[in-house]
Short mmCIF file of C-alpha atoms in Angstrom, two decimals:
data_model
loop_
_atom_site.label_atom_id
_atom_site.label_comp_id
_atom_site.label_asym_id
_atom_site.label_seq_id
_atom_site.Cartn_x
_atom_site.Cartn_y
_atom_site.Cartn_z
CA UNK A 1 117.70 -135.09 66.67
CA UNK A 2 119.07 -131.61 66.63
CA UNK A 3 116.88 -130.68 63.65
CA UNK A 4 113.82 -131.96 65.46
CA UNK A 5 114.62 -129.86 68.47
CA UNK A 6 115.10 -126.77 66.34
CA UNK A 7 111.74 -127.34 64.69
CA UNK A 8 110.09 -127.63 68.09
CA UNK A 9 111.69 -124.40 69.21
CA UNK A 10 110.57 -122.59 66.06
CA UNK A 11 107.01 -123.87 66.46
CA UNK A 12 107.02 -122.64 70.02
CA UNK A 13 108.27 -119.20 68.98
CA UNK A 14 105.71 -119.03 66.19
CA UNK A 15 102.90 -119.88 68.59
CA UNK A 16 104.09 -117.24 71.03
CA UNK A 17 104.06 -114.66 68.24
CA UNK A 18 100.52 -115.54 67.38
CA UNK A 19 99.33 -114.96 70.89
CA UNK A 20 101.11 -111.73 71.81
CA UNK A 21 102.66 -109.27 69.40
CA UNK A 22 105.71 -107.88 71.12
CA UNK A 23 104.97 -104.74 73.12
CA UNK A 24 101.28 -104.66 72.13
CA UNK A 25 98.07 -105.61 73.90
CA UNK A 26 96.31 -108.77 72.72
CA UNK A 27 93.06 -108.27 70.85
CA UNK A 28 90.39 -110.25 72.60
CA UNK A 29 87.32 -110.68 70.37
CA UNK A 30 85.01 -111.71 73.19
CA UNK A 31 86.06 -108.82 75.39
CA UNK A 32 85.84 -106.18 72.63
CA UNK A 33 82.80 -107.42 70.77
CA UNK A 34 82.66 -107.95 67.00
CA UNK A 35 82.44 -104.32 65.86
CA UNK A 36 85.23 -103.00 68.02
CA UNK A 37 87.32 -106.05 67.26
CA UNK A 38 86.96 -105.43 63.48
CA UNK A 39 87.63 -101.72 63.99
CA UNK A 40 90.80 -102.48 65.92
CA UNK A 41 91.88 -104.99 63.30
CA UNK A 42 91.27 -102.45 60.52
CA UNK A 43 93.33 -99.90 62.38
CA UNK A 44 96.14 -102.41 62.76
CA UNK A 45 95.87 -103.31 59.09
CA UNK A 46 96.14 -99.61 58.14
CA UNK A 47 99.23 -99.24 60.30
CA UNK A 48 100.75 -102.37 58.82
CA UNK A 49 100.06 -101.17 55.26
CA UNK A 50 101.62 -97.76 56.01
CA UNK A 51 104.64 -99.54 57.50
CA UNK A 52 104.85 -101.71 54.41
CA UNK A 53 104.89 -98.64 52.11
CA UNK A 54 107.60 -97.01 54.25
CA UNK A 55 109.67 -100.20 54.22
CA UNK A 56 109.17 -100.63 50.46
CA UNK A 57 110.34 -97.06 49.82
CA UNK A 58 113.31 -97.55 52.09
CA UNK A 59 114.20 -100.84 50.41
CA UNK A 60 113.98 -99.24 46.98
CA UNK A 61 116.22 -96.38 48.06
CA UNK A 62 118.76 -98.72 49.64
CA UNK A 63 118.69 -100.98 46.58
CA UNK A 64 119.28 -97.98 44.29
CA UNK A 65 122.12 -96.76 46.54
CA UNK A 66 123.64 -100.22 46.54
CA UNK A 67 123.33 -100.63 42.75
CA UNK A 68 125.04 -97.28 42.22
CA UNK A 69 127.73 -98.22 44.74
CA UNK A 70 128.32 -101.57 43.02
CA UNK A 71 128.52 -99.98 39.57
CA UNK A 72 131.04 -97.44 40.78
CA UNK A 73 133.08 -100.05 42.62
CA UNK A 74 133.59 -102.06 39.46
CA UNK A 75 135.91 -99.40 38.09
CA UNK A 76 137.15 -98.22 41.47
CA UNK A 77 140.27 -100.41 41.66
CA UNK A 78 141.67 -99.06 38.39
CA UNK A 79 140.64 -95.52 39.33
CA UNK A 80 142.37 -95.83 42.71
CA UNK A 81 145.56 -96.99 41.02
CA UNK A 82 145.44 -94.01 38.65
CA UNK A 83 144.58 -91.70 41.55
CA UNK A 84 147.64 -92.93 43.48
CA UNK A 85 149.87 -92.27 40.48
CA UNK A 86 148.35 -88.86 39.81
CA UNK A 87 148.76 -87.80 43.46
CA UNK A 88 152.49 -88.54 43.34
CA UNK A 89 152.90 -87.05 39.87
CA UNK A 90 151.04 -83.86 40.80
CA UNK A 91 153.36 -83.32 43.77
CA UNK A 92 156.38 -83.79 41.53
CA UNK A 93 155.09 -81.24 39.02
CA UNK A 94 156.04 -78.57 41.54
CA UNK A 95 159.64 -79.87 41.39
CA UNK A 96 159.58 -79.69 37.59
CA UNK A 97 158.22 -76.13 37.75
CA UNK A 98 161.02 -75.07 40.07
CA UNK A 99 163.59 -76.73 37.81
CA UNK A 100 162.22 -74.61 34.99
CA UNK A 101 162.48 -71.44 37.07
CA UNK A 102 165.90 -72.26 38.55
CA UNK A 103 167.49 -73.10 35.20
CA UNK A 104 167.65 -69.47 34.09
CA UNK A 105 169.64 -68.51 37.19
CA UNK A 106 172.42 -71.09 36.64
CA UNK A 107 175.30 -69.37 34.89
CA UNK A 108 177.95 -72.10 35.18
CA UNK A 109 177.93 -74.12 31.93
CA UNK A 110 178.83 -77.54 33.39
CA UNK A 111 176.49 -77.09 36.37
CA UNK A 112 173.70 -76.25 33.93
CA UNK A 113 174.44 -79.34 31.87
CA UNK A 114 174.20 -81.59 34.94
CA UNK A 115 171.06 -79.83 36.08
CA UNK A 116 169.36 -80.31 32.70
CA UNK A 117 170.33 -84.02 32.70
CA UNK A 118 168.71 -84.52 36.13
CA UNK A 119 165.62 -82.62 35.06
CA UNK A 120 165.32 -84.78 31.93
CA UNK A 121 165.73 -87.91 34.06
CA UNK A 122 162.85 -86.89 36.35
CA UNK A 123 160.67 -86.07 33.35
CA UNK A 124 161.46 -89.40 31.66
CA UNK A 125 160.67 -91.32 34.85
CA UNK A 126 157.31 -89.56 35.06
CA UNK A 127 156.63 -90.19 31.38
CA UNK A 128 156.76 -93.92 32.02
CA UNK A 129 153.66 -93.43 34.20
CA UNK A 130 151.87 -91.69 31.32
CA UNK A 131 152.77 -88.03 31.96
CA UNK A 132 152.81 -85.88 28.84
CA UNK A 133 153.43 -82.18 28.42
CA UNK A 134 150.57 -80.20 26.86
CA UNK A 135 151.66 -78.77 23.52
CA UNK A 136 150.57 -75.18 23.33
CA UNK A 137 153.16 -72.82 21.79
CA UNK A 138 151.93 -71.43 18.46
CA UNK A 139 148.73 -73.49 18.54
CA UNK A 140 145.16 -72.14 18.64
CA UNK A 141 144.02 -71.51 22.21
CA UNK A 142 142.11 -74.52 23.60
CA UNK A 143 140.42 -74.01 26.97
CA UNK A 144 140.14 -77.78 27.42
CA UNK A 145 143.89 -78.03 28.08
CA UNK A 146 145.02 -74.42 28.44
CA UNK A 147 144.45 -71.61 30.89
CA UNK A 148 144.64 -68.06 29.51
CA UNK A 149 146.72 -66.01 31.97
CA UNK A 150 147.42 -63.00 29.76
CA UNK A 151 146.46 -61.62 26.37
CA UNK A 152 148.39 -59.40 24.03
CA UNK A 153 147.59 -57.51 20.83
CA UNK A 154 149.04 -59.61 17.99
CA UNK A 155 147.91 -58.94 14.44
CA UNK A 156 147.31 -62.15 12.51
CA UNK A 157 147.76 -64.24 15.64
CA UNK A 158 144.32 -63.80 17.16
CA UNK A 159 143.38 -66.65 19.51
CA UNK A 160 146.82 -68.17 19.15
CA UNK A 161 149.15 -69.07 21.99
CA UNK A 162 151.99 -66.52 21.92
CA UNK A 163 153.88 -67.96 24.89
CA UNK A 164 153.64 -70.71 27.48
CA UNK A 165 153.94 -69.19 30.96
CA UNK A 166 153.56 -72.43 32.93
CA UNK A 167 153.70 -75.90 31.46
CA UNK A 168 150.59 -78.07 31.40
CA UNK A 169 150.47 -81.84 31.70
CA UNK A 170 148.19 -84.77 30.96
CA UNK A 171 148.40 -88.14 32.66
CA UNK A 172 147.26 -91.02 30.47
CA UNK A 173 145.15 -88.59 28.45
CA UNK A 174 143.54 -86.95 31.48
CA UNK A 175 144.38 -83.33 32.18
CA UNK A 176 146.40 -82.96 35.39
CA UNK A 177 147.11 -79.27 34.96
CA UNK A 178 146.32 -76.90 32.10
CA UNK A 179 149.12 -75.00 30.41
CA UNK A 180 149.16 -71.35 31.53
CA UNK A 181 149.45 -69.32 28.33
CA UNK A 182 149.55 -65.85 26.80
CA UNK A 183 146.98 -65.49 24.03
CA UNK A 184 146.96 -63.09 21.08
CA UNK A 185 143.95 -60.93 20.23
CA UNK B 1 112.07 -92.87 41.76
CA UNK B 2 114.81 -90.39 40.78
CA UNK B 3 117.22 -88.79 43.19
CA UNK B 4 116.85 -85.19 44.30
CA UNK B 5 120.10 -83.26 44.05
CA UNK B 6 121.13 -80.42 46.36
CA UNK B 7 122.75 -77.42 44.69
CA UNK B 8 124.76 -74.58 46.20
CA UNK B 9 124.53 -72.03 43.39
CA UNK B 10 127.31 -69.71 44.45
CA UNK B 11 128.57 -66.36 43.19
CA UNK B 12 132.06 -67.67 42.45
CA UNK B 13 131.71 -71.44 42.67
CA UNK B 14 128.83 -73.89 42.71
CA UNK B 15 128.53 -77.35 44.16
CA UNK B 16 126.15 -80.30 43.78
CA UNK B 17 125.52 -83.10 46.26
CA UNK B 18 123.22 -86.08 46.70
CA UNK B 19 122.07 -88.14 49.68
CA UNK B 20 123.54 -91.64 49.69
CA UNK B 21 122.93 -94.03 52.56
CA UNK B 22 121.61 -91.13 54.66
CA UNK B 23 124.73 -89.04 54.14
CA UNK B 24 125.30 -86.11 51.75
CA UNK B 25 127.93 -86.86 49.10
CA UNK B 26 129.48 -84.07 47.03
CA UNK B 27 129.59 -84.98 43.35
CA UNK B 28 132.82 -84.26 41.48
CA UNK B 29 132.39 -82.59 38.09
CA UNK B 30 133.63 -83.94 34.75
CA UNK B 31 136.99 -82.28 35.45
CA UNK B 32 137.29 -84.13 38.75
CA UNK B 33 136.74 -81.07 40.97
CA UNK B 34 134.25 -80.88 43.83
CA UNK B 35 133.29 -77.30 43.02
CA UNK B 36 132.46 -75.81 39.62
CA UNK B 37 133.26 -72.16 38.85
CA UNK B 38 130.01 -70.20 38.28
CA UNK B 39 131.33 -68.95 34.97
CA UNK B 40 129.77 -69.16 31.51
CA UNK B 41 131.71 -68.46 28.32
CA UNK B 42 130.69 -68.27 24.69
CA UNK B 43 133.51 -69.38 22.40
CA UNK B 44 134.09 -67.75 19.01
CA UNK B 45 132.75 -70.85 17.26
CA UNK B 46 129.50 -70.52 19.21
CA UNK B 47 130.28 -73.32 21.66
CA UNK B 48 128.92 -72.68 25.14
CA UNK B 49 131.46 -73.29 27.90
CA UNK B 50 130.55 -73.65 31.57
CA UNK B 51 132.64 -74.04 34.72
CA UNK B 52 136.38 -74.68 34.79
CA UNK B 53 136.79 -74.46 31.02
CA UNK B 54 134.87 -71.16 30.87
CA UNK B 55 137.06 -69.76 33.65
CA UNK B 56 140.23 -70.77 31.80
CA UNK B 57 139.27 -68.80 28.70
CA UNK B 58 137.94 -65.77 30.61
CA UNK B 59 141.14 -63.73 30.17
CA UNK B 60 141.36 -64.38 26.43
CA UNK B 61 137.64 -63.86 25.81
CA UNK B 62 136.45 -61.34 28.44
CA UNK B 63 133.63 -59.82 26.34
CA UNK B 64 131.92 -63.18 25.95
CA UNK B 65 132.44 -64.49 29.48
CA UNK B 66 129.92 -64.02 32.26
CA UNK B 67 131.04 -64.18 35.88
CA UNK B 68 129.20 -63.60 39.20
CA UNK B 69 125.75 -63.64 37.56
CA UNK B 70 124.26 -64.39 40.98
CA UNK B 71 124.67 -60.71 41.85
CA UNK B 72 122.12 -59.88 39.13
CA UNK B 73 119.51 -62.50 40.00
CA UNK B 74 116.07 -60.95 40.30
CA UNK B 75 117.08 -57.79 38.43
CA UNK B 76 116.11 -56.67 34.92
CA UNK B 77 119.73 -56.56 33.82
CA UNK B 78 120.55 -58.57 30.72
CA UNK B 79 123.85 -59.83 29.40
CA UNK B 80 124.47 -59.19 25.71
CA UNK B 81 126.60 -61.79 23.95
CA UNK B 82 127.06 -61.68 20.17
CA UNK B 83 123.95 -59.53 19.79
CA UNK B 84 121.75 -61.82 21.85
CA UNK B 85 120.38 -60.84 25.26
CA UNK B 86 120.46 -63.35 28.12
CA UNK B 87 118.63 -62.95 31.43
CA UNK B 88 120.46 -63.81 34.69
CA UNK B 89 118.07 -66.76 34.98
CA UNK B 90 119.18 -68.10 31.60
CA UNK B 91 122.88 -67.78 32.48
CA UNK B 92 122.30 -69.42 35.88
CA UNK B 93 120.38 -72.17 34.11
CA UNK B 94 123.48 -72.95 32.06
CA UNK B 95 125.45 -73.46 35.28
CA UNK B 96 122.65 -75.58 36.74
CA UNK B 97 122.52 -77.67 33.55
CA UNK B 98 126.23 -78.42 33.85
CA UNK B 99 125.77 -79.45 37.53
CA UNK B 100 122.73 -81.55 36.57
CA UNK B 101 124.68 -83.29 33.78
CA UNK B 102 127.60 -84.04 36.10
CA UNK B 103 125.19 -85.46 38.70
CA UNK B 104 123.48 -87.61 36.05
CA UNK B 105 126.84 -88.94 34.92
CA UNK B 106 127.76 -89.82 38.50
CA UNK B 107 124.40 -91.39 39.36
CA UNK B 108 123.87 -93.09 36.01
CA UNK B 109 120.26 -91.91 35.90
CA UNK B 110 118.20 -88.88 34.89
CA UNK B 111 117.85 -86.11 37.46
CA UNK B 112 114.73 -83.93 37.34
CA UNK B 113 114.39 -82.58 40.88
CA UNK B 114 116.59 -80.33 42.98
CA UNK B 115 116.86 -78.28 46.13
CA UNK B 116 118.77 -75.02 45.65
CA UNK B 117 120.23 -72.78 48.34
CA UNK B 118 120.11 -68.98 48.25
CA UNK B 119 121.45 -66.30 50.62
CA UNK B 120 119.17 -65.56 53.57
CA UNK B 121 118.90 -61.93 52.42
CA UNK B 122 117.55 -62.89 48.96
CA UNK B 123 114.21 -61.18 48.22
CA UNK B 124 111.15 -62.98 46.86
CA UNK B 125 111.99 -61.93 43.30
CA UNK B 126 115.55 -63.20 43.66
CA UNK B 127 114.23 -66.51 45.01
CA UNK B 128 111.73 -66.74 42.16
CA UNK B 129 114.50 -66.01 39.64
CA UNK B 130 116.51 -68.89 41.11
CA UNK B 131 113.49 -71.17 40.79
CA UNK B 132 113.02 -70.06 37.19
CA UNK B 133 116.67 -70.80 36.45
CA UNK B 134 116.10 -74.33 37.76
CA UNK B 135 113.04 -74.71 35.56
CA UNK B 136 114.95 -73.58 32.45
CA UNK B 137 117.61 -76.17 33.29
CA UNK B 138 114.92 -78.87 33.39
CA UNK B 139 114.86 -79.13 37.15
CA UNK B 140 111.78 -79.03 39.32
CA UNK B 141 112.93 -76.99 42.30
CA UNK B 142 111.39 -78.75 45.27
CA UNK B 143 112.67 -76.22 47.79
CA UNK B 144 114.63 -73.03 47.99
CA UNK B 145 116.62 -73.18 51.24
CA UNK B 146 118.51 -70.38 52.95
CA UNK B 147 122.25 -71.02 52.78
CA UNK B 148 122.82 -70.59 56.56
CA UNK B 149 119.90 -72.94 57.25
CA UNK B 150 121.46 -75.55 54.95
CA UNK B 151 124.79 -75.13 56.76
CA UNK B 152 123.08 -75.53 60.15
CA UNK B 153 121.30 -78.67 58.92
CA UNK B 154 124.57 -80.09 57.62
CA UNK B 155 126.09 -79.64 61.07
CA UNK B 156 123.09 -81.39 62.61
CA UNK B 157 122.07 -78.56 64.92
CA UNK B 158 118.43 -79.55 64.34
CA UNK B 159 119.03 -83.01 65.84
CA UNK B 160 118.31 -81.90 69.39
CA UNK B 161 114.60 -81.21 68.81
CA UNK B 162 113.80 -80.02 72.31
CA UNK B 163 116.51 -77.45 72.44
CA UNK B 164 115.73 -73.84 71.57
CA UNK B 165 118.98 -72.36 70.38
CA UNK B 166 120.58 -69.48 68.51
CA UNK B 167 123.28 -70.24 65.97
CA UNK B 168 125.75 -67.91 64.28
CA UNK B 169 126.75 -68.95 60.77
CA UNK B 170 129.84 -67.56 59.01
CA UNK B 171 129.79 -68.18 55.29
CA UNK B 172 133.06 -67.21 53.67
CA UNK B 173 132.65 -67.91 49.95
CA UNK B 174 134.96 -67.20 47.03
CA UNK B 175 133.53 -63.75 46.35
CA UNK B 176 131.09 -63.04 49.18
CA UNK B 177 131.04 -63.11 52.96
CA UNK B 178 127.81 -63.53 54.91
CA UNK B 179 127.04 -63.76 58.61
CA UNK B 180 123.62 -64.91 59.83
CA UNK B 181 122.02 -65.51 63.17
CA UNK B 182 119.42 -68.26 63.19
CA UNK B 183 117.04 -69.31 65.89
CA UNK B 184 116.05 -72.93 66.02
CA UNK B 185 112.99 -74.10 67.91
CA UNK B 186 110.49 -76.92 67.30
CA UNK B 187 112.50 -77.98 64.24
CA UNK B 188 111.92 -74.60 62.53
CA UNK B 189 114.71 -72.23 61.59
CA UNK B 190 114.12 -68.52 61.76
CA UNK B 191 116.62 -66.05 60.35
CA UNK B 192 116.93 -63.38 63.05
CA UNK B 193 119.56 -61.25 61.33
CA UNK B 194 121.80 -61.40 58.32
CA UNK B 195 124.58 -59.17 57.07
CA UNK B 196 127.82 -59.32 55.16
CA UNK B 197 129.89 -58.00 52.31
CA UNK B 198 129.09 -59.20 48.83
CA UNK B 199 132.40 -57.96 47.43
CA UNK B 200 134.67 -59.78 49.87
CA UNK B 201 135.64 -63.43 49.77
CA UNK B 202 138.36 -66.05 49.77
CA UNK B 203 139.66 -64.82 46.40
CA UNK B 204 140.57 -61.49 48.03
CA UNK B 205 142.44 -63.36 50.81
CA UNK B 206 144.38 -65.30 48.16
CA UNK B 207 145.28 -62.11 46.31
CA UNK B 208 146.42 -60.30 49.47
CA UNK B 209 148.61 -63.24 50.47
CA UNK B 210 150.09 -63.48 46.99
CA UNK B 211 150.82 -59.74 46.83
CA UNK B 212 152.46 -59.90 50.28
CA UNK B 213 154.70 -62.86 49.35
CA UNK B 214 155.66 -61.29 46.00
CA UNK B 215 156.56 -57.99 47.72
CA UNK B 216 158.57 -59.71 50.49
CA UNK B 217 160.43 -61.90 48.02
CA UNK B 218 161.21 -58.91 45.81
CA UNK B 219 162.55 -56.93 48.76
CA UNK B 220 164.81 -59.80 49.91
CA UNK B 221 165.91 -61.44 46.65
CA UNK B 222 165.44 -58.60 44.13
CA UNK B 223 163.43 -60.98 41.93
CA UNK B 224 159.91 -60.10 40.79
CA UNK B 225 157.86 -63.31 41.00
CA UNK B 226 154.72 -61.62 39.70
CA UNK B 227 155.90 -62.22 36.14
CA UNK B 228 156.43 -65.98 36.72
#
């Protein structure tokens, strides 16, 4: 019963659409005459075709946007997890840097021992998330993981890392921060 | 139908963006950064380095590193690296290629068309040089847009079509500082005046702040942080 009623309503709507296109004047063949009627129809057809091209272009663009979005979203969850970890780890790198700087100003032997133990503990905790220090000392300079901060004349040690000025780190193989180094030339 | 990318080819840093769902989206480079240093380096083994990696090796390889090539666009100056001469267009093309590659990686499709911004004060020859750089990089440059105009468009000041208005644009880049006054009427931007300092930018602000903090810390704590 309900289905029948719906069908009747749809038929009625369809008929209405045939008679008057929303917001537009009805084309009356008798009133316009054949030539003008055809002319008006052709004009409408042209407009409709132009609209169709616009809509097709828009659909293609939206489809392409959506496909790209979907492709990127497939890996997004894992990336977001890694991003969350890296955000926390990056903040803690500042703490590790300061530990490095502060260590040389601690003169008390037992205080230094405790300090080093705490520093190691922080580093080990971060290592469980995939943090790894960039090895640089004595190695050939590699701009992929190192940042040259200074250079010094060093015979036989051209393009080699003479000293690490600030430590660099990778997180699960991805560079978080390059090692700041002094390079020989 | 491929996407058209928008490129801000800057003196210090460059940036690439694409329209997605009617909104501009900045594309992060392979290193995960939203801007790419406009630096090109030639490693000893002949490898060509562009962007962050080139910047990192600049101190250790200054003779074979090119920075701020934008300042030479449109001039006859050439950069000599290992006995080979490079035009500013060729060096800029290397930066554009890197941006194009990063955009292709992000979009997962080939990119062949771009819109590039240039300073409002750029002459015709400088604009042509920028177009040529795009061509060398395999990009058809659909438009060259004035940087202040692009900024005004990004802020949507053209949305109110009936309104005739004057806009002041401050563009503080890494190495340059530009101020432009634009007039907008009937959807057309006209650059009324432009001026600035092409040797002043955010990098100078950073350096001043750093020097100040180092000096203050040294005076108070007797420790020289500049060596850290």
